[in-house]
Coordinates of C-alpha atoms in Angstrom, one line a residue:
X210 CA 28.4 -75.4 -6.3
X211 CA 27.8 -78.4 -4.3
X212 CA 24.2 -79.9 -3.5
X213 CA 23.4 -81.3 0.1
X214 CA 20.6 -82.6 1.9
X215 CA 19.3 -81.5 5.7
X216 CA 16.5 -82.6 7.2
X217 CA 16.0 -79.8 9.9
X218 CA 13.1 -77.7 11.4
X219 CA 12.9 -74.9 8.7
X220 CA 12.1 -71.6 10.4
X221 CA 11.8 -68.4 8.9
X222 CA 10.5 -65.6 10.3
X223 CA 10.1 -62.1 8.1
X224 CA 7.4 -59.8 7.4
X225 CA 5.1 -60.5 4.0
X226 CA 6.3 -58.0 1.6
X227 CA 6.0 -57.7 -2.4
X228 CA 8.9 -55.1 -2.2
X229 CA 12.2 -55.4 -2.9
X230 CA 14.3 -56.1 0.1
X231 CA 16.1 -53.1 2.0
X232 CA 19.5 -54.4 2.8
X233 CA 18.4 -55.7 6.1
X234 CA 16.2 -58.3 7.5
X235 CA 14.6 -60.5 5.2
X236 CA 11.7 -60.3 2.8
X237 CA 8.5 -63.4 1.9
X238 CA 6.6 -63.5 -0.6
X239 CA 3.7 -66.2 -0.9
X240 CA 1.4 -67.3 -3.7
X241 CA -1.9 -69.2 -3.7
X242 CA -2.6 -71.5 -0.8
X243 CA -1.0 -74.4 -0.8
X244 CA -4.8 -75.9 -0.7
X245 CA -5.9 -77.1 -4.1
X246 CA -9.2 -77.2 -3.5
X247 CA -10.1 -73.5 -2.9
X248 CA -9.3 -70.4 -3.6
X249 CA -8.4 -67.5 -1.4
X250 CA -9.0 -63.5 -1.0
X251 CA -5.4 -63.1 -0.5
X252 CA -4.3 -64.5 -3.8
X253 CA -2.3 -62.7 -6.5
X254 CA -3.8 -60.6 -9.6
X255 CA -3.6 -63.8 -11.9
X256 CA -4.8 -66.2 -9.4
X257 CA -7.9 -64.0 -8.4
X258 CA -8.5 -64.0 -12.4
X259 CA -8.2 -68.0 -12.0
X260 CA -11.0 -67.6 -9.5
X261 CA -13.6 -65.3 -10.5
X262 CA -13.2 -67.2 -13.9
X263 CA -14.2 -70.6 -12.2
X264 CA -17.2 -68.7 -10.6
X265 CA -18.5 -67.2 -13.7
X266 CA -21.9 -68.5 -15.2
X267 CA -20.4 -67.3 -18.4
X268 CA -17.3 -69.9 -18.5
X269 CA -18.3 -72.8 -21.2
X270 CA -16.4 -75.6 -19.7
X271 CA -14.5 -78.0 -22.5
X272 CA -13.9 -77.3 -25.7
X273 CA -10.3 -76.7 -27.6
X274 CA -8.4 -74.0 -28.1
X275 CA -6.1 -73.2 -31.1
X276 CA -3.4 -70.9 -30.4
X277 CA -0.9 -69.9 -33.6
X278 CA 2.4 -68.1 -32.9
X279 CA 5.3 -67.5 -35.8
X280 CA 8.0 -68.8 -33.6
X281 CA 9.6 -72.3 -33.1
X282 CA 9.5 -73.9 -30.1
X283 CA 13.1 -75.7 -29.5
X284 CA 13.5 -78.1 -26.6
X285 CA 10.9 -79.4 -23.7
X286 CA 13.8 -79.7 -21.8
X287 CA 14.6 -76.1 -20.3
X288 CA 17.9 -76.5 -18.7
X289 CA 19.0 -76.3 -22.9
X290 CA 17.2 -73.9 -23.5
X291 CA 18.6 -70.6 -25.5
X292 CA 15.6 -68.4 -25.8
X293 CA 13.0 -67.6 -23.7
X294 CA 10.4 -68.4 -26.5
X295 CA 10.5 -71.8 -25.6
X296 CA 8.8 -70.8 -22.2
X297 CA 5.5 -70.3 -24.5
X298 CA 4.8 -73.3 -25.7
X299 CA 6.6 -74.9 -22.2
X300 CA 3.9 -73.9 -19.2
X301 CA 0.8 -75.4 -20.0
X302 CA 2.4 -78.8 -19.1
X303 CA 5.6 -77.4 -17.2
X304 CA 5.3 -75.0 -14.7
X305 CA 7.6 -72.4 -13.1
X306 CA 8.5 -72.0 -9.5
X307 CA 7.0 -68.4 -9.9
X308 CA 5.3 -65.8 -11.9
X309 CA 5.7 -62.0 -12.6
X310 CA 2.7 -59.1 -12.0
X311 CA 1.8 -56.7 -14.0
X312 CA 4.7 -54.5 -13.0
X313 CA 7.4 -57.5 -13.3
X314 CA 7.7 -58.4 -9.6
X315 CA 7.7 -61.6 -9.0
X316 CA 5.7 -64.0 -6.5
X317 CA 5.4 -67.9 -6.1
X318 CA 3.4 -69.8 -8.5
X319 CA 4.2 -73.4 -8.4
X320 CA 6.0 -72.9 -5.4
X321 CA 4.3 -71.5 -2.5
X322 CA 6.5 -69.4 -1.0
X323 CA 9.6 -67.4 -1.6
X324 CA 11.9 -66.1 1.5
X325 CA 15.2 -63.4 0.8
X326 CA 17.5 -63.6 3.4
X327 CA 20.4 -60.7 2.6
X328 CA 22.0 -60.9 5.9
X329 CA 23.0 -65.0 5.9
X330 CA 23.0 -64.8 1.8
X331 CA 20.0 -67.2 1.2
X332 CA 16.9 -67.9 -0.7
X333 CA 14.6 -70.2 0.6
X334 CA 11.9 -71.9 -1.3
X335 CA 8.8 -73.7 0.1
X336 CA 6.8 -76.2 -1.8
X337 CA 3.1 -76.9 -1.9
X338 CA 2.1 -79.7 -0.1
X339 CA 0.9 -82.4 -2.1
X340 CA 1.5 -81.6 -5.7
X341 CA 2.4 -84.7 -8.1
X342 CA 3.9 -84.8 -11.6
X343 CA 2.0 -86.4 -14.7
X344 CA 3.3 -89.7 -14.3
X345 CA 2.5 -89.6 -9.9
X346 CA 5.9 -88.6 -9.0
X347 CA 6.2 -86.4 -5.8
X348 CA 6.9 -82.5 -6.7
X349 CA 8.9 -82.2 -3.6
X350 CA 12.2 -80.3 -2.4
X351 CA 14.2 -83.4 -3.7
X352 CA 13.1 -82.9 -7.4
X353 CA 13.0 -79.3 -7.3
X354 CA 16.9 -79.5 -6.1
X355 CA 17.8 -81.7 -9.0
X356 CA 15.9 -79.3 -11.3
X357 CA 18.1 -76.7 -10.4
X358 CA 21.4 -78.5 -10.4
X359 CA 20.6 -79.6 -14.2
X360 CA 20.0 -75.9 -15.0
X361 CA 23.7 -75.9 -13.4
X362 CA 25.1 -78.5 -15.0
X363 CA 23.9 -77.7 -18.5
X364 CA 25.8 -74.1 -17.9
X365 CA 23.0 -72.2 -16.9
X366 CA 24.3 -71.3 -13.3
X367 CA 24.7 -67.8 -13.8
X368 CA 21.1 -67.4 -14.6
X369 CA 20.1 -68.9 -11.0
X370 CA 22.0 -66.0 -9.2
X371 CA 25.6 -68.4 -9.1
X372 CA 24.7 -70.5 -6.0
X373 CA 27.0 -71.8 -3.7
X374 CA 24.9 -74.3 -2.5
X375 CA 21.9 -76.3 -2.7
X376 CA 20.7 -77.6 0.3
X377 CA 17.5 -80.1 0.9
X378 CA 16.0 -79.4 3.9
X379 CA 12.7 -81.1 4.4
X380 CA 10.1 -82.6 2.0
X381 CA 9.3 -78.9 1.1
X382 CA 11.9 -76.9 1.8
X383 CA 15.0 -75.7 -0.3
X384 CA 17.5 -73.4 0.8
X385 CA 20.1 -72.1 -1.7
X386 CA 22.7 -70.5 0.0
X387 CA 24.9 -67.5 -1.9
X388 CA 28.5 -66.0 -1.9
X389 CA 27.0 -62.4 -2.7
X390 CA 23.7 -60.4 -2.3
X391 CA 22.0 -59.7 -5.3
X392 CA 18.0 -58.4 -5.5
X393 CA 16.9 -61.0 -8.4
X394 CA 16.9 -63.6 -6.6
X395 CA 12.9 -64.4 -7.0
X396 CA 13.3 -63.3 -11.0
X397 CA 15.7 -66.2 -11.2
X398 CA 14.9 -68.8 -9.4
X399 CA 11.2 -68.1 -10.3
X400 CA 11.8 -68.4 -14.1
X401 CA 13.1 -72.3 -13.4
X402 CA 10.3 -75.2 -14.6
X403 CA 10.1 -77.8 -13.2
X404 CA 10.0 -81.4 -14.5
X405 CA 10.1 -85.1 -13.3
X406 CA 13.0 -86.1 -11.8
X407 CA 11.5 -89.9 -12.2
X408 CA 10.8 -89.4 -15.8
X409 CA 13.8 -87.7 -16.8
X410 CA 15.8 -91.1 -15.0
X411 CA 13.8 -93.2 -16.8
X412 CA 13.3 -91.9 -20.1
X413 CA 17.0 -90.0 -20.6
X414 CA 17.8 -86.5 -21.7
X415 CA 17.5 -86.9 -25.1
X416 CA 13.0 -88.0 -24.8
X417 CA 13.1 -85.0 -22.2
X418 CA 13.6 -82.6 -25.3
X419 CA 10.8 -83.7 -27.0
X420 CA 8.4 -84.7 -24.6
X421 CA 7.3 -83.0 -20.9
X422 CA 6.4 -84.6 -17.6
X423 CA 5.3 -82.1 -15.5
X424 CA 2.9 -80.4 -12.4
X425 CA 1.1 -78.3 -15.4
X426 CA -2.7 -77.5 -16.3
X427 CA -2.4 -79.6 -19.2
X428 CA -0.4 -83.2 -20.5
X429 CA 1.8 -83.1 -23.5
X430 CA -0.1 -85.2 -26.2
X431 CA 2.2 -84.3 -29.5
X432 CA 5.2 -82.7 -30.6
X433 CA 5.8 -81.8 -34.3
X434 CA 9.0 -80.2 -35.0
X435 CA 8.6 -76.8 -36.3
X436 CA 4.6 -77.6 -36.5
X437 CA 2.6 -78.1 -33.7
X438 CA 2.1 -79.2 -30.1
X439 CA -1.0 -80.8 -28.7
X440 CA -1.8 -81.1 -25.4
X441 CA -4.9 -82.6 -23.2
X442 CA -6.7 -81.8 -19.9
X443 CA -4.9 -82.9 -16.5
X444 CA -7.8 -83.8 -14.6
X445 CA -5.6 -83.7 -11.8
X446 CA -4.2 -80.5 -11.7
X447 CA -3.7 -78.7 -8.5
X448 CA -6.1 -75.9 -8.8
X449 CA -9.4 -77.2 -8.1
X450 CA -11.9 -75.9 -10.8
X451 CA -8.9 -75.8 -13.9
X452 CA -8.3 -75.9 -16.0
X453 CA -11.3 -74.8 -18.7
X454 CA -10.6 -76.3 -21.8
X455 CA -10.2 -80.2 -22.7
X456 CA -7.6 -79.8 -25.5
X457 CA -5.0 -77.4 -26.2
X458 CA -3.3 -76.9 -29.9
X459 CA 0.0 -74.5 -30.4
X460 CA 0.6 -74.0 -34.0
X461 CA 4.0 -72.9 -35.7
X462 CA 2.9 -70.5 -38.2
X463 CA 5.6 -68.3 -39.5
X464 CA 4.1 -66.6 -42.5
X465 CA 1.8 -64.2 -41.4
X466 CA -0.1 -63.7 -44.6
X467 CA -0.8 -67.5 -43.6
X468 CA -1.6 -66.9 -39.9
X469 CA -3.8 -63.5 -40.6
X470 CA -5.9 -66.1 -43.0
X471 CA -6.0 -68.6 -40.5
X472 CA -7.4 -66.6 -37.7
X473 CA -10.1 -64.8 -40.2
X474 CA -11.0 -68.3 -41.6
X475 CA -11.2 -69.4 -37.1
X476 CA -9.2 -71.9 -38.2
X477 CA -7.1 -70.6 -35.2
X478 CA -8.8 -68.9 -31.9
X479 CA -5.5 -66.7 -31.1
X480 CA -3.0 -65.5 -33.3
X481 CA 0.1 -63.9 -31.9
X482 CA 2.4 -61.3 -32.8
X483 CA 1.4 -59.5 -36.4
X484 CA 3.5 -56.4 -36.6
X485 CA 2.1 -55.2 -40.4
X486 CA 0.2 -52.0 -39.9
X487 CA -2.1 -53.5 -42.9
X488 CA -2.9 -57.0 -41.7
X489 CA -3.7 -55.5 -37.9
X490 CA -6.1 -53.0 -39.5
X491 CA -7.8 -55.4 -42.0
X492 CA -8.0 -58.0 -38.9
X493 CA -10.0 -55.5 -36.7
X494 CA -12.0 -54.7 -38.9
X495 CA -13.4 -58.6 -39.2
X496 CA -14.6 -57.7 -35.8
X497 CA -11.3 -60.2 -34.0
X498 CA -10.8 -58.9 -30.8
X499 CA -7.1 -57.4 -29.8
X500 CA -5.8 -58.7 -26.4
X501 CA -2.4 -58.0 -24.4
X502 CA -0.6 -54.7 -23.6
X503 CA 1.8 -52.1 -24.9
X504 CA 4.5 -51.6 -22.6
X505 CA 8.0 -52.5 -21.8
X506 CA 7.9 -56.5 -21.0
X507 CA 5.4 -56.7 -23.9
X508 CA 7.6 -55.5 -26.6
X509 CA 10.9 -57.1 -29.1
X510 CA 13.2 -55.5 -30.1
X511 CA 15.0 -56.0 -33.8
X512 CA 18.8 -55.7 -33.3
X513 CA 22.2 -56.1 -34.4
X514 CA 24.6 -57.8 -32.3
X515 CA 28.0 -57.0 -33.8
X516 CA 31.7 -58.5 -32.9
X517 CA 32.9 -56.0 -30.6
X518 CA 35.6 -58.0 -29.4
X519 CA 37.7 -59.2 -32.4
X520 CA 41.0 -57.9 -32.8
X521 CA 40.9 -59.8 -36.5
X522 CA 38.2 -58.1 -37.8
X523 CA 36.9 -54.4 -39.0
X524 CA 33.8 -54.7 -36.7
X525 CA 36.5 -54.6 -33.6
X526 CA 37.7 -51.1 -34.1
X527 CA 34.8 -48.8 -32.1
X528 CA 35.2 -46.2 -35.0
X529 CA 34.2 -48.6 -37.4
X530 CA 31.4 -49.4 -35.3
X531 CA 31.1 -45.5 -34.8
X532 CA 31.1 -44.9 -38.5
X533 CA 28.1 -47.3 -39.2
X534 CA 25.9 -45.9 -36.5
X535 CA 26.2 -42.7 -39.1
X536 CA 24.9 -44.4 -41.9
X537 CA 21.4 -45.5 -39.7
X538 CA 18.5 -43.4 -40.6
X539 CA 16.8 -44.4 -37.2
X540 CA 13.5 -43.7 -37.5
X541 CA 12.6 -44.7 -41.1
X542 CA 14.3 -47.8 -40.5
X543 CA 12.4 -48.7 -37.1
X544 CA 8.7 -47.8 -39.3
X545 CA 10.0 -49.8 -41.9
X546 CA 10.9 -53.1 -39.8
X547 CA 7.5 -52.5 -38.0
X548 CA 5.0 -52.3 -40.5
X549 CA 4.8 -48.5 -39.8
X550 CA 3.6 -49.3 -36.1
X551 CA 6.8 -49.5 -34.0
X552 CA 9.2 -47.0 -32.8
X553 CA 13.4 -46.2 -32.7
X554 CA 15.3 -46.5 -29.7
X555 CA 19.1 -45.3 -29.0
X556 CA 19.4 -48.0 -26.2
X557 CA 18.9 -52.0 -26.0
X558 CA 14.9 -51.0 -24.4
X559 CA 12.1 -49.0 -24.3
X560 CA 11.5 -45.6 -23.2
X561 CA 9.4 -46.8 -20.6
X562 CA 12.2 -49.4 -19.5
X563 CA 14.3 -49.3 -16.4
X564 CA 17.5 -49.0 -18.7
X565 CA 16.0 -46.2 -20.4
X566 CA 17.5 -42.8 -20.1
X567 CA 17.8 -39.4 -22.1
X568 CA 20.4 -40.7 -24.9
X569 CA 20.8 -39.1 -28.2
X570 CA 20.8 -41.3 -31.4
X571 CA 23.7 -41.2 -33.7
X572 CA 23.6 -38.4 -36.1
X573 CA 22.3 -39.9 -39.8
X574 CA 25.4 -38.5 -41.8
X575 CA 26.9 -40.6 -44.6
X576 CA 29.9 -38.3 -45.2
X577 CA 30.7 -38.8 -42.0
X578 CA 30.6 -42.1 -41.7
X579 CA 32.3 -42.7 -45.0
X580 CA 35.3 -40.3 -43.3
X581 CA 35.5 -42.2 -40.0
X582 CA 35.4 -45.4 -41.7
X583 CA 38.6 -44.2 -44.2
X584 CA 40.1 -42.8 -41.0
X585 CA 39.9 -46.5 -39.3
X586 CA 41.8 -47.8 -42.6
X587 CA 38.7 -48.9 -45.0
X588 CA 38.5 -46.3 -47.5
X589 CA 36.5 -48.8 -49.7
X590 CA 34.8 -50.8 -47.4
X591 CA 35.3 -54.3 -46.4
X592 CA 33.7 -57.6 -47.1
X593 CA 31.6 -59.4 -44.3
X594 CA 28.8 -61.5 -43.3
X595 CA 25.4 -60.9 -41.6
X596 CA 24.3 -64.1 -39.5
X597 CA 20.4 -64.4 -39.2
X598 CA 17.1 -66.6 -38.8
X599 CA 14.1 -66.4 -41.4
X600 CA 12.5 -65.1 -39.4
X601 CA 15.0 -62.1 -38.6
X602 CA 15.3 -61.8 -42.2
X603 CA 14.3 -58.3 -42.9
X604 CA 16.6 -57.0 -40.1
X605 CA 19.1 -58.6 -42.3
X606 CA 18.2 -57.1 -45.1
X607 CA 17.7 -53.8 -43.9
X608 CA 21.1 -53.7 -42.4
X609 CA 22.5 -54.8 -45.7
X610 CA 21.3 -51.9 -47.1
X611 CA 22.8 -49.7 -44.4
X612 CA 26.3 -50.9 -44.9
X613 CA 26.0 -50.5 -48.5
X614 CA 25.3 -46.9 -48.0
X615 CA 29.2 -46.7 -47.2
X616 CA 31.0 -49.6 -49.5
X617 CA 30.5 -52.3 -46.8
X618 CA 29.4 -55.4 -49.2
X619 CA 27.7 -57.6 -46.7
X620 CA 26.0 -61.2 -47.7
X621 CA 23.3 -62.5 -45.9
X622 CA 23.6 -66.2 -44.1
X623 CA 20.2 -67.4 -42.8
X624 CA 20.2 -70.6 -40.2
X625 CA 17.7 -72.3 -38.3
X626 CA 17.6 -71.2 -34.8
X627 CA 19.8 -74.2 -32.8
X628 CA 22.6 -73.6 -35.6
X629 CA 22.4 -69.8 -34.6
X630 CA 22.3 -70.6 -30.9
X631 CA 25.8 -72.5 -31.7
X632 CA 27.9 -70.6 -33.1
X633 CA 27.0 -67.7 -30.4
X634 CA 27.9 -69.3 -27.6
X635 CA 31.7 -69.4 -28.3
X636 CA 32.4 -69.0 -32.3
X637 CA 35.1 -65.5 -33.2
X638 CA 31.8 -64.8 -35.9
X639 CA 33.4 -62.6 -38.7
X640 CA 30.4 -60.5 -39.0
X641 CA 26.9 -59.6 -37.1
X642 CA 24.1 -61.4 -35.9
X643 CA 20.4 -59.8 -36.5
X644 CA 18.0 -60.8 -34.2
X645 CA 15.3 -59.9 -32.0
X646 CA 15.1 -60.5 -28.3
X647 CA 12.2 -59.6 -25.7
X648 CA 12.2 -56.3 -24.3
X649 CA 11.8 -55.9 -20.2
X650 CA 10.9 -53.3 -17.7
X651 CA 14.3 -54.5 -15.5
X652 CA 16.7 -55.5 -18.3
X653 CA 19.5 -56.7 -15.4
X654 CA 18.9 -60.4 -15.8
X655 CA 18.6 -60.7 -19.7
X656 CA 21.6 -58.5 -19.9
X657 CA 23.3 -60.5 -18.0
X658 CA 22.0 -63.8 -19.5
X659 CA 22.9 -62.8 -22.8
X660 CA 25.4 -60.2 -22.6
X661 CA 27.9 -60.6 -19.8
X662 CA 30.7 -63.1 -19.3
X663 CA 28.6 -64.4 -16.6
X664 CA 26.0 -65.4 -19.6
X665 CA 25.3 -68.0 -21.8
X666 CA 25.8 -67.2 -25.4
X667 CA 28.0 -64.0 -27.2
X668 CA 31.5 -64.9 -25.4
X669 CA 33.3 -65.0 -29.3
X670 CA 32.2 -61.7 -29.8
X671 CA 31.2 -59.6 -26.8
X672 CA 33.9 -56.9 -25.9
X673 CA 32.2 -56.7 -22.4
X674 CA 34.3 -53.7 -21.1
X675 CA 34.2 -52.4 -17.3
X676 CA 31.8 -50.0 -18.3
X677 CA 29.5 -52.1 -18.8
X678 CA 30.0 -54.8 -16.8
X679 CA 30.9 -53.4 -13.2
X680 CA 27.3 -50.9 -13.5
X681 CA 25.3 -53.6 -14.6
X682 CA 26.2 -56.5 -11.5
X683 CA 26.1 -53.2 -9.3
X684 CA 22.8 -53.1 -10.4
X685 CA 22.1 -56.7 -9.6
X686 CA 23.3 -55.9 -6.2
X687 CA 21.6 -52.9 -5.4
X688 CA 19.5 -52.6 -2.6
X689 CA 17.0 -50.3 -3.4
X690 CA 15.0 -49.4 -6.5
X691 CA 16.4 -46.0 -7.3
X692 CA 20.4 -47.3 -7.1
X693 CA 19.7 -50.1 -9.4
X694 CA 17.9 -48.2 -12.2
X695 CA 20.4 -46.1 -12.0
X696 CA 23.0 -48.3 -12.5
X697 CA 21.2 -50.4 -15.3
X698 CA 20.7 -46.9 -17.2
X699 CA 24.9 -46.8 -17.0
X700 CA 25.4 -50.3 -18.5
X701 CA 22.6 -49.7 -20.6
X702 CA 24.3 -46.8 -22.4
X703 CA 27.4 -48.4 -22.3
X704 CA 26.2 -51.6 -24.4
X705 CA 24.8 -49.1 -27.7
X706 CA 26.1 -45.4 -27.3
X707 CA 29.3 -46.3 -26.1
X708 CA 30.7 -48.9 -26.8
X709 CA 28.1 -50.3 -29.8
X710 CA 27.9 -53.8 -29.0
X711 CA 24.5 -54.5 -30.0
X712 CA 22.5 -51.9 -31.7
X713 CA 18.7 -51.5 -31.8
X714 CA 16.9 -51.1 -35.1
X715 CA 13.3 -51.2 -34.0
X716 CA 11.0 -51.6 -31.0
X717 CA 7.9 -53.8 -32.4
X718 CA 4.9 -53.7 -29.8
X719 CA 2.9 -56.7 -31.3
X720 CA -0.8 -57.2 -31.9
X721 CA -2.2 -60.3 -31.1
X722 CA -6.2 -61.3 -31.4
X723 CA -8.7 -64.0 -30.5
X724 CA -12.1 -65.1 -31.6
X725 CA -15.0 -63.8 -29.7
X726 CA -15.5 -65.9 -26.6
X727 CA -11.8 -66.5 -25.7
X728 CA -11.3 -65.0 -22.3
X729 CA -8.1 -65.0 -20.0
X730 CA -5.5 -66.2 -21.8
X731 CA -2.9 -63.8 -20.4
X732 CA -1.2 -63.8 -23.6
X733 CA 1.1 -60.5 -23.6
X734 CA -0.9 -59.3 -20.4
X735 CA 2.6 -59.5 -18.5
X736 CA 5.3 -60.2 -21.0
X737 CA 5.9 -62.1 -24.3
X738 CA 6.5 -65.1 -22.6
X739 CA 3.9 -65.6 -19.8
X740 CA 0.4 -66.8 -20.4
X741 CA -2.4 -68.4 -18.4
X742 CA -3.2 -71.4 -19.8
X743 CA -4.7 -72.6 -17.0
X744 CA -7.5 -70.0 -17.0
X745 CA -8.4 -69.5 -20.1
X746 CA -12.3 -70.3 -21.4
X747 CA -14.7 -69.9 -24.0
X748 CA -17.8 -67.6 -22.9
X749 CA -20.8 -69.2 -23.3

């Protein structure tokens, strides 16, 4: 991939559409106006919030905000990035080139407009006039480029589609040219933040991952490892009017005994995430208000990623895989992982998922799995390890207690999340991995990302067969709606019924709640991910 600059008349021409492109032609989508000082009619669901929220005689201006989430945020410099959790505590000072609805289309946010060309095999972004960094630096087509070579550089090609080329063509202009048609591009490229070119050359990579210059409602104040993040007002910000609040506060809180007592004691305004049937009711009924949706990109899901691929180890041999699936007891497991609130699943998504079709579970039968597992040559079991975060712990556990069902002694390692994130991006691990990973309505690009030899982590230990592989980039390259769920249903059953390569314990639809008076946060509105810090405000 090569990155080159043109200074030419940019001209596209092209219908506005929020579809996905029909194999011919080209498709636009636009965001707010590129004018900072209004708003418009024609803006996007979450920008028309942004509006009527400045207009209200109910917004209290000012004020801070405490937000407490049991996760750790790892790096402020995304191009590292492993998880997509990082993204949460990233966007009120970085911001992403674009945004996803309700229904997980995307449209521009920081950039103004995104064009798909699938005849000449290019995506073309356009820039809002005007915007600056923190520190005064331009946000224009020259920093943008870099941004998205150091996503390239750092390994991370494959999630912006595999471009050919980068090419510069004005101030605010970007064209990124393609070998192959695929229908993500906006997904992709609009999940890229954006930070200072300037600041990164100045400061070095290493300051970059603990502190953020960039176009976003809010400046970085404080980073606490593992603790908190603080942030302040940008009275500059782009969006006339935003945002609300003077001060910001994320909180690492990974107890949730600790973060339920938090919120009732307002020490916190939002706390994220409880999955315990008993907390969530004893929290409503302190009068806290619940906030976000239940449905596919607002979900995780609890899972076993096991080594499919090794050829020195039991987990290689599918019947040994085949024989554990037997000794599941879906359902119990999925209430018991859930606080009795979530759900089981046979596939890597939710029912309401793209990926999502009829699929039967594996029968719960432990004398059959005890007789497939003698017939693979382990009469008495084996020895192995399960690989996990703290906070993945209970997956652990529960899947300890699965394999010891049928005379598979299994100990438990825990590490902290970047020592996890190492050893699964190229390590033969003699064991499995419990995790948890966001669900999604389209599961092609996190499949991809995570799953594929085109991705970024599992390569030790992904079998990857054509199965899998050839539906799922099929479905990348679809051209319409219908050809690539059904392709991504194919892959999808693949990856767990087929093949078991990762395997699904249980599908947590979190609660999350605020104190009286906090509107429009967007927390878990879209996905787990996305919030809108820049519009959210006390009442008064």
């Amino acid at each position: 991939m090569k990155l080159t600059k043109r200074i030419v008349s940019l001209t596209l021409a092209a219908v506005i559409t929020a579809g996905m492109t029909a194999g011919c032609g080209g498709s636009r989508k636009t965001g707010v106006p590129a004018e900072t000082t209004t708003q418009s009619s024609e803006s996007t669901v979450a920008e028309s919030k942004d509006s009527e929220a400045s207009a209200s005689a109910d917004v209290a201006e000012g004020g801070k905000l405490v937000v407490a989430i049991p996760q750790v945020h790892n790096t402020f410099f995304m191009p590292q990035s492993t998880t997509t959790s990082d993204r949460f505590g990233a966007q009120p000072v970085i911001e992403s080139l674009g945004r996803a609805d309700e229904e997980g289309n995307y449209y521009p946010w920081l950039a103004e407009e995104f064009y798909a060309d699938p005849d000449n095999l290019t995506f073309s972004i356009k820039l809002r006039e005007g915007v600056k960094f923190h520190d005064g630096s331009d946000c224009d087509a020259e920093a943008v480029a870099w941004n998205l070579q150091k996503y390239i550089d750092n390994g991370k090609a494959s999630e912006l589609g595999s471009p050919k080329e980068i090419t510069v063509v004005d101030e605010r202009n970007i064209e990124i040219q393609y070998e192959k048609w695929a229908n993500d591009w906006d997904n992709v490229i609009g999940d890229v933040y954006i930070i200072s070119k300037e600041a990164y050359e100045k400061n070095g990579e290493e300051w970059c991952k603990t502190h953020a210059v960039g176009t976003g409602p809010f400046i970085l104040e404080s980073f606490i490892v593992d603790n908190k993040i603080t942030y302040t007002k940008n009275n500059n910000y782009r969006i006339a009017g935003l945002p609300h609040i003077d001060e910001l506060e994320i909180d690492m809180v990974m107890d949730t005994n600790t973060l339920m007592s938090a919120l009732l004691n307002k020490e916190v305004s939002v706390a994220m995430k409880f999955e315990n049937d008993a907390i969530i009711n004893a929290v409503k009924q302190a009068g806290f208000e619940s906030i976000g949706r239940k449905n596919a990109n607002c979900a995780d899901i609890k899972h076993i990623i096991w080594n499919s691929k090794s050829d020195k180890h039991p987990m290689g041999d599918l019947k040994v895989r085949q024989a554990i699936m037997h000794a599941i007891e879906w359902e119990q497991v999925a209430k018991a992982l859930s606080g009795g609130l979530g759900e089981a699943t046979p596939l890597f998504c939710t029912s309401d998922s793209w990926a999502y079709s009829p699929v039967d579970f594996y029968e719960y039968n432990l004398d059959l799995a005890k007789q497939m597992l003698s017939e693979a040559g382990y009469p008495n079991g084996f020895e192995t390890t399960i690989y996990t975060k703290s906070q993945d712990n209970d997956t652990a556990t529960a899947f300890q207690a699965i394999l010891a069902q049928i005379g598979i002694k299994a100990a438990i390692e825990t590490l902290d999340s970047s020592a996890l994130a190492a050893i699964q991006k190229e390590d033969d691990i003699d064991g499995f991995i419990a995790n948890r990973g966001a669900s999604k309505m389209d599961f092609t690009n996190n499949y991809i990302r995570l799953y594929s030899s085109e991705g970024i982590k599992n390569h030790g230990i992904m079998l990857r067969p054509a199965e899998f592989e050839e539906p799922l980039f099929a479905a990348r390259a679809a051209v319409t709606i219908e050809e690539k769920k059904e392709n991504l249903q194919k892959a999808a059953k693949a990856l767990v019924a087929d093949y078991v390569m990762i395997t699904p314990m249980a599908v947590i639809y979190y609660e999350s709640f605020a104190v009286l008076g906090v509107k429009d946060s967007g927390i878990y509105d879209v996905s787990l991910e996305q919030w809108t810090p820049e519009a959210v405000h006390w009442t008064k």
